[in-house]
Amino acid sequence: MSHAPSDALAARHRTVRAALGHQALDALVVTSLPNVLYLTNFTGSSGIVVMTSGSLWFVTDFRYVAAMREAEAKPSACPGLELVIVEGSYDATLARLLASRAGTRVGFEAAHLSVSRHAWLLATLARTSASPELVGTEGIVERARVRKDEYELATLREAGRRLSRVAREILKDVRAGRTERDVAQAIDQRLHTGGFDRPAFDTIVASGPNGALPHARPGERTLAEGDLVVLDFGGVYDSYCVDLTRTVAVGRAGDRARSVYAAVLEAHDRAIAVVEPGRSRFDIDAAARETLSGHHLGDAFGHGTGHGLGVEVHEDPRIAQRRPDVDTRDEQVETGMVFTIEPGAYLPGWGGVRIEDDVLVTSNGVELLTDAPTELVEL
Ligand code: GLY
Ligand code: MN
Ligand code: MN
């Protein structure tokens, strides 16, 4: 398993520190584990980062101390990391650190600290002589994550190649008489054999009418001649997530299946074709949505066209319709962003089609990270 090199981590730290400067914060407490991983290469399940302009403390417990000490000697060592070993509870250790060394304005990740933990920290810090102010912040590390660095791009390209290989291989697993659960298990096995650490989410195999449920769980339904089957799977490779969907036919596809499939494929291709630096994420969504509407399938497409990929399988940017209540400004995609394009059509009682690939925005336009064939396959 590889990790981001130290200089990549150092660049990430500089970006976050610049944001602290802009917000006049003395420190940022990072409690989101994907954000902790992004800043330190830590892949364990418990750890908190406290970052100031000159220090990076990593609060963790006995279980991870030996691994962290070992990591210090590697080319992927986290620059400047000082280990703070938990004594008592995590939050008591954090409160002692904040009260003694983190300055007076301490940011926390409002989306990643529970109300009860926040209340406890507030009350505990108020009783200290330094009594630092806790300031809610939004998306500081997530904004840094949205454009991938060279290490991340190399990892995502390799992950995309491996997932595309899995997509070709699983055609052998789909046939009449097998249950959805059997096929899902075969896909998970191929992800494992293909070098993925684990599936990025619960694999979806949705056959016949079940295909009308975008996030169907694979069940005991047996695949039958004439079914369309939605196969949606992803893998985590060296901590990075990739995600791909193909819809295949068992036996000969009927006329309706062919026409819905052709419309979704056209929406997929048109959305990819408009990806370039400076393009609004809403316009990319519109390219898919308007294509489907043109085929009278607008109402059958009820989710966003795509989502960012990185250390989480769903992250920014969201390639979706503008929501008037929260999307107050336009947002353009930029070089280095990686996201899915995954239009679908879902017709209750009949079934569905989704086609999903992963793309990278480049200075020239777009690069496909997944490249399994997209024409309708009849198995
Ligand atoms: N099944 C998760 C996704 O495609 O986003
Ligand atoms: Mn997917
Ligand atoms: Mn997806």
Coordinates of C-alpha atoms and ligand atoms in Angstrom, one line a residue:
M1 CA 0.0 0.0 0.0
S2 CA 1.4 3.4 -0.9
H3 CA 0.9 6.7 0.8
A4 CA 1.2 10.4 -0.3
P5 CA 4.8 11.5 -0.1
S6 CA 5.8 14.0 2.5
D7 CA 6.1 16.9 0.1
A8 CA 2.5 16.3 -1.0
L9 CA 1.4 16.4 2.6
A10 CA 3.4 19.6 3.2
A11 CA 1.6 21.3 0.2
R12 CA -1.7 20.2 1.7
H13 CA -0.7 21.7 5.1
R14 CA 0.2 25.0 3.4
T15 CA -3.2 25.2 1.8
V16 CA -5.0 24.6 5.1
R17 CA -2.7 27.0 6.9
A18 CA -3.5 29.7 4.3
A19 CA -7.2 29.2 5.0
L20 CA -6.6 29.5 8.8
G21 CA -4.8 32.9 8.1
H22 CA -7.8 34.1 6.0
Q23 CA -10.2 33.3 8.8
A24 CA -8.0 34.7 11.5
L25 CA -7.9 31.3 13.3
D26 CA -5.0 30.3 15.6
A27 CA -5.8 26.6 15.1
L28 CA -8.0 24.1 13.4
V29 CA -9.3 20.9 15.1
V30 CA -9.8 18.3 12.4
T31 CA -12.2 15.5 13.6
S32 CA -13.3 14.2 10.2
L33 CA -11.3 11.0 9.6
P34 CA -11.1 11.4 5.8
N35 CA -9.7 14.9 6.4
V36 CA -7.2 13.4 9.0
L37 CA -6.2 10.8 6.4
Y38 CA -5.7 13.5 3.8
L39 CA -3.5 15.6 6.1
T40 CA -1.4 12.8 7.7
N41 CA -1.7 9.5 5.8
F42 CA -3.3 8.0 9.0
T43 CA -5.6 5.2 8.0
G44 CA -6.7 4.1 11.4
S45 CA -10.1 4.6 13.0
S46 CA -9.4 7.2 15.8
G47 CA -7.3 10.3 15.6
I48 CA -7.7 14.1 15.8
V49 CA -5.4 16.6 14.1
V50 CA -4.9 20.1 15.6
M51 CA -3.1 22.4 13.2
T52 CA -1.7 25.8 13.9
S53 CA 0.6 28.0 11.7
G54 CA 3.6 26.2 13.1
S55 CA 2.5 22.9 14.6
L56 CA 0.6 19.8 13.7
W57 CA -0.5 17.7 16.7
F58 CA -1.9 14.3 16.1
V59 CA -4.0 13.0 19.0
T60 CA -4.4 9.2 19.1
D61 CA -4.5 6.3 21.5
F62 CA -2.3 3.4 22.4
R63 CA -3.5 1.2 19.6
Y64 CA -1.9 3.4 16.9
V65 CA 1.2 4.7 18.6
A66 CA 3.6 2.0 17.3
A67 CA 2.2 2.4 13.8
M68 CA 2.6 6.1 13.9
R69 CA 6.2 5.9 15.2
E70 CA 7.0 3.4 12.4
A71 CA 5.4 5.8 9.8
E72 CA 7.8 8.6 11.0
A73 CA 10.7 6.9 9.3
K74 CA 9.1 6.5 5.9
P75 CA 9.1 8.8 2.8
S76 CA 5.4 9.3 3.4
A77 CA 6.1 10.6 7.0
C78 CA 3.8 13.5 7.9
P79 CA 6.0 16.6 8.1
G80 CA 6.0 18.3 11.5
L81 CA 3.7 15.8 13.1
E82 CA 3.9 15.6 16.9
L83 CA 2.2 12.7 18.5
V84 CA -0.1 13.4 21.5
I85 CA -1.1 10.2 23.2
V86 CA -4.6 10.1 24.7
E87 CA -4.7 10.1 28.5
G88 CA -8.2 9.6 29.8
S89 CA -10.5 10.3 26.9
Y90 CA -9.9 11.8 23.5
D91 CA -11.8 14.9 24.3
A92 CA -10.1 15.5 27.7
T93 CA -6.7 15.2 26.0
L94 CA -7.9 17.5 23.2
A95 CA -9.2 20.1 25.7
R96 CA -5.8 20.1 27.6
L97 CA -4.0 20.6 24.3
L98 CA -6.3 23.4 23.2
A99 CA -6.1 25.2 26.5
S100 CA -2.3 25.1 26.7
R101 CA -1.0 25.4 23.2
A102 CA -3.5 26.3 20.5
G103 CA -4.1 30.1 20.9
T104 CA -7.3 32.0 21.4
R105 CA -9.4 31.4 18.3
V106 CA -9.7 27.7 17.6
G107 CA -11.7 26.5 14.6
F108 CA -13.5 23.2 14.6
E109 CA -15.3 21.4 11.8
A110 CA -18.9 22.2 12.3
A111 CA -20.0 19.3 10.1
H112 CA -17.9 16.8 12.0
L113 CA -18.3 17.5 15.7
S114 CA -21.5 16.4 17.5
V115 CA -23.5 18.8 19.4
S116 CA -22.8 17.0 22.7
R117 CA -19.0 16.9 22.1
H118 CA -19.1 20.6 21.2
A119 CA -21.0 21.4 24.3
W120 CA -18.6 19.4 26.5
L121 CA -15.5 21.1 24.9
L122 CA -17.1 24.5 25.3
A123 CA -17.9 24.0 29.0
T124 CA -14.5 22.5 29.7
L125 CA -12.5 25.2 27.9
A126 CA -14.5 27.9 29.6
R127 CA -13.2 26.6 32.9
T128 CA -9.5 27.0 31.8
S129 CA -7.5 30.2 32.3
A130 CA -6.8 30.5 28.5
S131 CA -10.5 29.9 27.7
P132 CA -10.0 29.8 23.9
E133 CA -13.0 30.6 21.7
L134 CA -14.4 27.8 19.6
V135 CA -15.2 28.9 16.1
G136 CA -17.3 26.8 13.7
T137 CA -15.7 26.3 10.2
E138 CA -17.1 24.9 7.0
G139 CA -15.2 22.7 4.5
I140 CA -11.7 24.1 5.0
V141 CA -10.0 20.7 4.4
E142 CA -12.7 19.5 1.9
R143 CA -12.0 22.6 -0.3
A144 CA -8.3 21.6 -0.3
R145 CA -9.2 18.1 -1.3
V146 CA -11.3 18.9 -4.3
R147 CA -8.4 19.4 -6.7
K148 CA -6.2 16.4 -6.7
D149 CA -2.4 16.5 -6.5
E150 CA 0.0 14.4 -8.6
Y151 CA 0.1 11.6 -6.1
E152 CA -3.7 11.4 -6.0
L153 CA -4.0 11.5 -9.8
A154 CA -1.5 8.7 -10.2
T155 CA -3.5 6.6 -7.6
L156 CA -6.9 7.4 -9.1
R157 CA -5.6 6.6 -12.6
E158 CA -4.3 3.2 -11.5
A159 CA -7.5 2.6 -9.5
G160 CA -9.6 3.5 -12.6
R161 CA -7.6 1.0 -14.7
R162 CA -8.2 -1.7 -12.2
L163 CA -11.9 -1.0 -11.9
S164 CA -12.3 -1.0 -15.7
R165 CA -10.7 -4.5 -15.7
V166 CA -13.1 -5.7 -13.1
A167 CA -16.0 -4.3 -15.2
R168 CA -14.9 -6.4 -18.2
E169 CA -14.4 -9.5 -16.1
I170 CA -17.8 -9.4 -14.4
L171 CA -19.5 -10.0 -17.7
K172 CA -18.6 -13.7 -17.1
D173 CA -20.5 -13.6 -13.8
V174 CA -23.9 -12.4 -15.1
R175 CA -26.2 -15.1 -16.5
A176 CA -29.8 -16.3 -16.2
G177 CA -30.4 -18.5 -13.2
R178 CA -28.0 -16.7 -10.8
T179 CA -29.3 -14.5 -8.0
E180 CA -28.5 -10.9 -7.6
R181 CA -26.6 -11.8 -4.4
D182 CA -24.5 -14.4 -6.2
V183 CA -23.5 -11.8 -8.8
A184 CA -22.7 -9.2 -6.1
Q185 CA -20.5 -11.7 -4.3
A186 CA -18.7 -12.5 -7.5
I187 CA -18.1 -8.8 -8.1
D188 CA -16.7 -8.3 -4.6
Q189 CA -14.4 -11.2 -5.1
R190 CA -13.1 -9.7 -8.3
L191 CA -12.5 -6.4 -6.6
H192 CA -10.5 -8.2 -4.0
T193 CA -8.5 -10.1 -6.6
G194 CA -8.1 -6.9 -8.6
G195 CA -6.1 -5.4 -5.7
F196 CA -8.7 -3.2 -4.1
D197 CA -8.6 -2.9 -0.3
R198 CA -12.4 -3.2 0.0
P199 CA -15.5 -2.2 -1.9
A200 CA -16.1 1.5 -1.8
F201 CA -19.8 0.9 -1.0
D202 CA -22.2 -2.0 -0.9
T203 CA -22.2 -3.4 -4.5
I204 CA -25.5 -3.0 -6.3
V205 CA -26.9 -5.7 -8.6
A206 CA -30.4 -4.7 -9.6
S207 CA -32.2 -7.0 -12.1
G208 CA -35.4 -6.5 -14.0
P209 CA -37.9 -4.3 -12.1
N210 CA -35.4 -3.9 -9.3
G211 CA -33.4 -1.7 -11.6
A212 CA -35.9 1.1 -11.0
L213 CA -34.4 1.5 -7.5
P214 CA -31.2 3.5 -7.9
H215 CA -29.7 2.1 -4.7
A216 CA -31.3 -1.3 -4.7
R217 CA -29.8 -4.0 -2.4
P218 CA -28.9 -7.3 -4.1
G219 CA -31.5 -9.9 -3.1
E220 CA -32.7 -13.4 -3.9
R221 CA -34.2 -12.5 -7.3
T222 CA -33.0 -14.8 -10.0
L223 CA -31.7 -13.2 -13.2
A224 CA -34.0 -14.1 -16.2
E225 CA -33.8 -13.8 -20.0
G226 CA -34.8 -10.4 -21.1
D227 CA -33.7 -8.6 -17.9
L228 CA -31.6 -5.5 -17.8
V229 CA -29.3 -5.7 -14.8
V230 CA -27.7 -2.6 -13.2
L231 CA -24.2 -3.4 -11.9
D232 CA -22.8 -0.6 -9.7
F233 CA -19.6 -1.2 -7.8
G234 CA -16.6 0.6 -6.6
G235 CA -13.3 -0.1 -4.9
V236 CA -10.9 1.6 -2.5
Y237 CA -7.3 1.5 -3.8
D238 CA -4.6 2.9 -1.6
S239 CA -7.3 4.9 0.2
Y240 CA -8.8 6.3 -3.0
C241 CA -12.3 5.5 -4.2
V242 CA -13.4 4.8 -7.8
D243 CA -16.9 4.0 -8.9
L244 CA -18.4 2.5 -12.1
T245 CA -21.8 1.3 -13.3
R246 CA -22.7 -0.8 -16.3
T247 CA -26.2 -2.0 -17.3
V248 CA -26.2 -5.3 -19.2
A249 CA -29.0 -7.4 -20.8
V250 CA -29.5 -11.1 -20.0
G251 CA -30.3 -12.6 -23.3
R252 CA -31.8 -10.4 -26.0
A253 CA -32.8 -6.9 -25.0
G254 CA -36.2 -5.8 -26.0
D255 CA -37.0 -2.6 -28.0
R256 CA -37.8 -0.5 -24.9
A257 CA -34.6 -1.6 -23.2
R258 CA -32.6 -0.7 -26.3
S259 CA -34.2 2.8 -26.5
V260 CA -33.8 3.6 -22.8
Y261 CA -30.3 2.4 -22.9
A262 CA -29.4 4.5 -26.0
A263 CA -30.9 7.6 -24.3
V264 CA -28.9 7.1 -21.1
L265 CA -25.7 6.5 -23.1
E266 CA -26.3 9.6 -25.1
A267 CA -26.8 11.6 -21.8
H268 CA -23.6 10.1 -20.4
D269 CA -21.6 10.9 -23.5
R270 CA -23.0 14.5 -23.8
A271 CA -22.2 15.3 -20.2
I272 CA -18.6 14.0 -20.5
A273 CA -18.3 16.0 -23.8
V274 CA -19.0 19.3 -22.0
V275 CA -16.5 18.8 -19.2
E276 CA -13.6 21.3 -19.4
P277 CA -12.0 23.7 -16.9
G278 CA -14.3 26.7 -16.3
R279 CA -17.5 24.8 -17.1
S280 CA -20.3 25.2 -14.5
R281 CA -21.0 22.0 -12.6
F282 CA -24.7 22.8 -13.1
D283 CA -24.2 22.9 -16.9
I284 CA -22.6 19.5 -16.9
D285 CA -25.7 18.2 -15.1
A286 CA -27.9 20.0 -17.5
A287 CA -26.2 18.3 -20.5
A288 CA -27.3 14.9 -19.2
R289 CA -30.7 16.0 -17.9
E290 CA -31.7 17.8 -21.1
T291 CA -30.7 14.9 -23.2
L292 CA -32.9 12.6 -21.2
S293 CA -35.8 15.1 -21.2
G294 CA -35.5 15.1 -25.0
H295 CA -36.2 11.4 -24.9
H296 CA -39.2 11.9 -22.5
L297 CA -37.1 10.5 -19.7
G298 CA -36.6 13.7 -17.7
D299 CA -38.9 12.5 -14.9
A300 CA -37.1 9.1 -14.8
F301 CA -33.8 10.7 -13.8
G302 CA -34.2 11.8 -10.2
H303 CA -30.6 12.1 -8.9
G304 CA -27.6 14.2 -9.6
T305 CA -25.3 13.5 -12.6
G306 CA -22.2 12.9 -10.6
H307 CA -20.1 13.3 -7.4
G308 CA -16.5 13.9 -6.6
L309 CA -14.2 11.0 -5.8
G310 CA -11.2 10.9 -3.5
V311 CA -10.6 9.5 0.0
E312 CA -14.4 9.4 0.1
V313 CA -16.7 7.9 -2.5
H314 CA -19.1 10.9 -2.4
E315 CA -17.4 14.2 -2.1
D316 CA -17.2 17.6 -3.8
P317 CA -17.8 18.6 -6.5
R318 CA -21.5 17.7 -6.8
I319 CA -22.5 17.6 -10.4
A320 CA -26.2 18.3 -9.9
Q321 CA -29.0 20.7 -10.5
R322 CA -28.8 24.0 -8.7
R323 CA -30.6 24.0 -5.4
P324 CA -31.9 27.5 -4.9
D325 CA -31.8 27.3 -1.1
V326 CA -28.1 26.3 -0.7
D327 CA -26.3 26.8 -4.1
T328 CA -26.0 30.6 -3.9
R329 CA -23.1 30.9 -6.3
D330 CA -22.1 29.2 -9.5
E331 CA -19.2 26.8 -9.2
Q332 CA -17.0 25.9 -12.1
V333 CA -15.0 22.7 -12.4
E334 CA -11.3 23.1 -12.4
T335 CA -8.3 21.1 -13.6
G336 CA -7.4 18.3 -11.1
M337 CA -11.1 17.6 -10.1
V338 CA -12.2 14.0 -10.3
F339 CA -15.9 13.1 -10.4
T340 CA -18.4 10.6 -11.8
I341 CA -20.8 11.0 -14.6
E342 CA -23.7 8.7 -14.0
P343 CA -27.0 9.5 -15.6
G344 CA -29.8 7.0 -15.3
A345 CA -33.4 6.3 -16.1
Y346 CA -35.6 4.6 -13.5
L347 CA -39.1 3.4 -14.6
P348 CA -41.1 1.8 -11.7
G349 CA -42.4 -1.6 -12.4
W350 CA -40.2 -2.0 -15.5
G351 CA -36.6 -1.4 -14.5
G352 CA -33.7 0.9 -15.0
V353 CA -30.5 1.8 -16.7
R354 CA -27.4 3.6 -15.3
I355 CA -24.1 4.1 -16.9
E356 CA -21.3 5.6 -14.8
D357 CA -17.7 6.5 -15.5
D358 CA -15.0 8.5 -13.6
V359 CA -13.5 11.6 -15.2
L360 CA -10.6 14.0 -14.5
V361 CA -10.7 17.6 -15.6
T362 CA -7.5 18.4 -17.5
S363 CA -6.2 21.6 -19.0
N364 CA -7.3 20.2 -22.4
G365 CA -10.8 19.2 -21.3
V366 CA -11.4 15.7 -19.8
E367 CA -9.6 12.4 -19.3
L368 CA -11.6 9.2 -18.7
L369 CA -10.3 7.3 -15.7
T370 CA -12.5 4.3 -16.4
D371 CA -12.7 2.9 -19.9
A372 CA -14.8 -0.3 -20.0
P373 CA -16.9 -0.5 -23.1
T374 CA -20.3 1.3 -22.9
E375 CA -22.3 -0.3 -25.7
L376 CA -25.1 -2.6 -24.6
V377 CA -23.9 -6.1 -23.9
E378 CA -26.3 -9.1 -24.3
L379 CA -25.2 -12.0 -22.2
Ligands
GLY1 N1 -23.7 3.6 -5.8 C1 -23.1 4.8 -5.4 C2 -22.9 5.7 -6.6 O1 -22.8 5.4 -7.7 O2 -22.8 6.9 -6.3
MN2 MN -21.7 3.9 -8.6
MN3 MN -21.3 7.1 -8.2

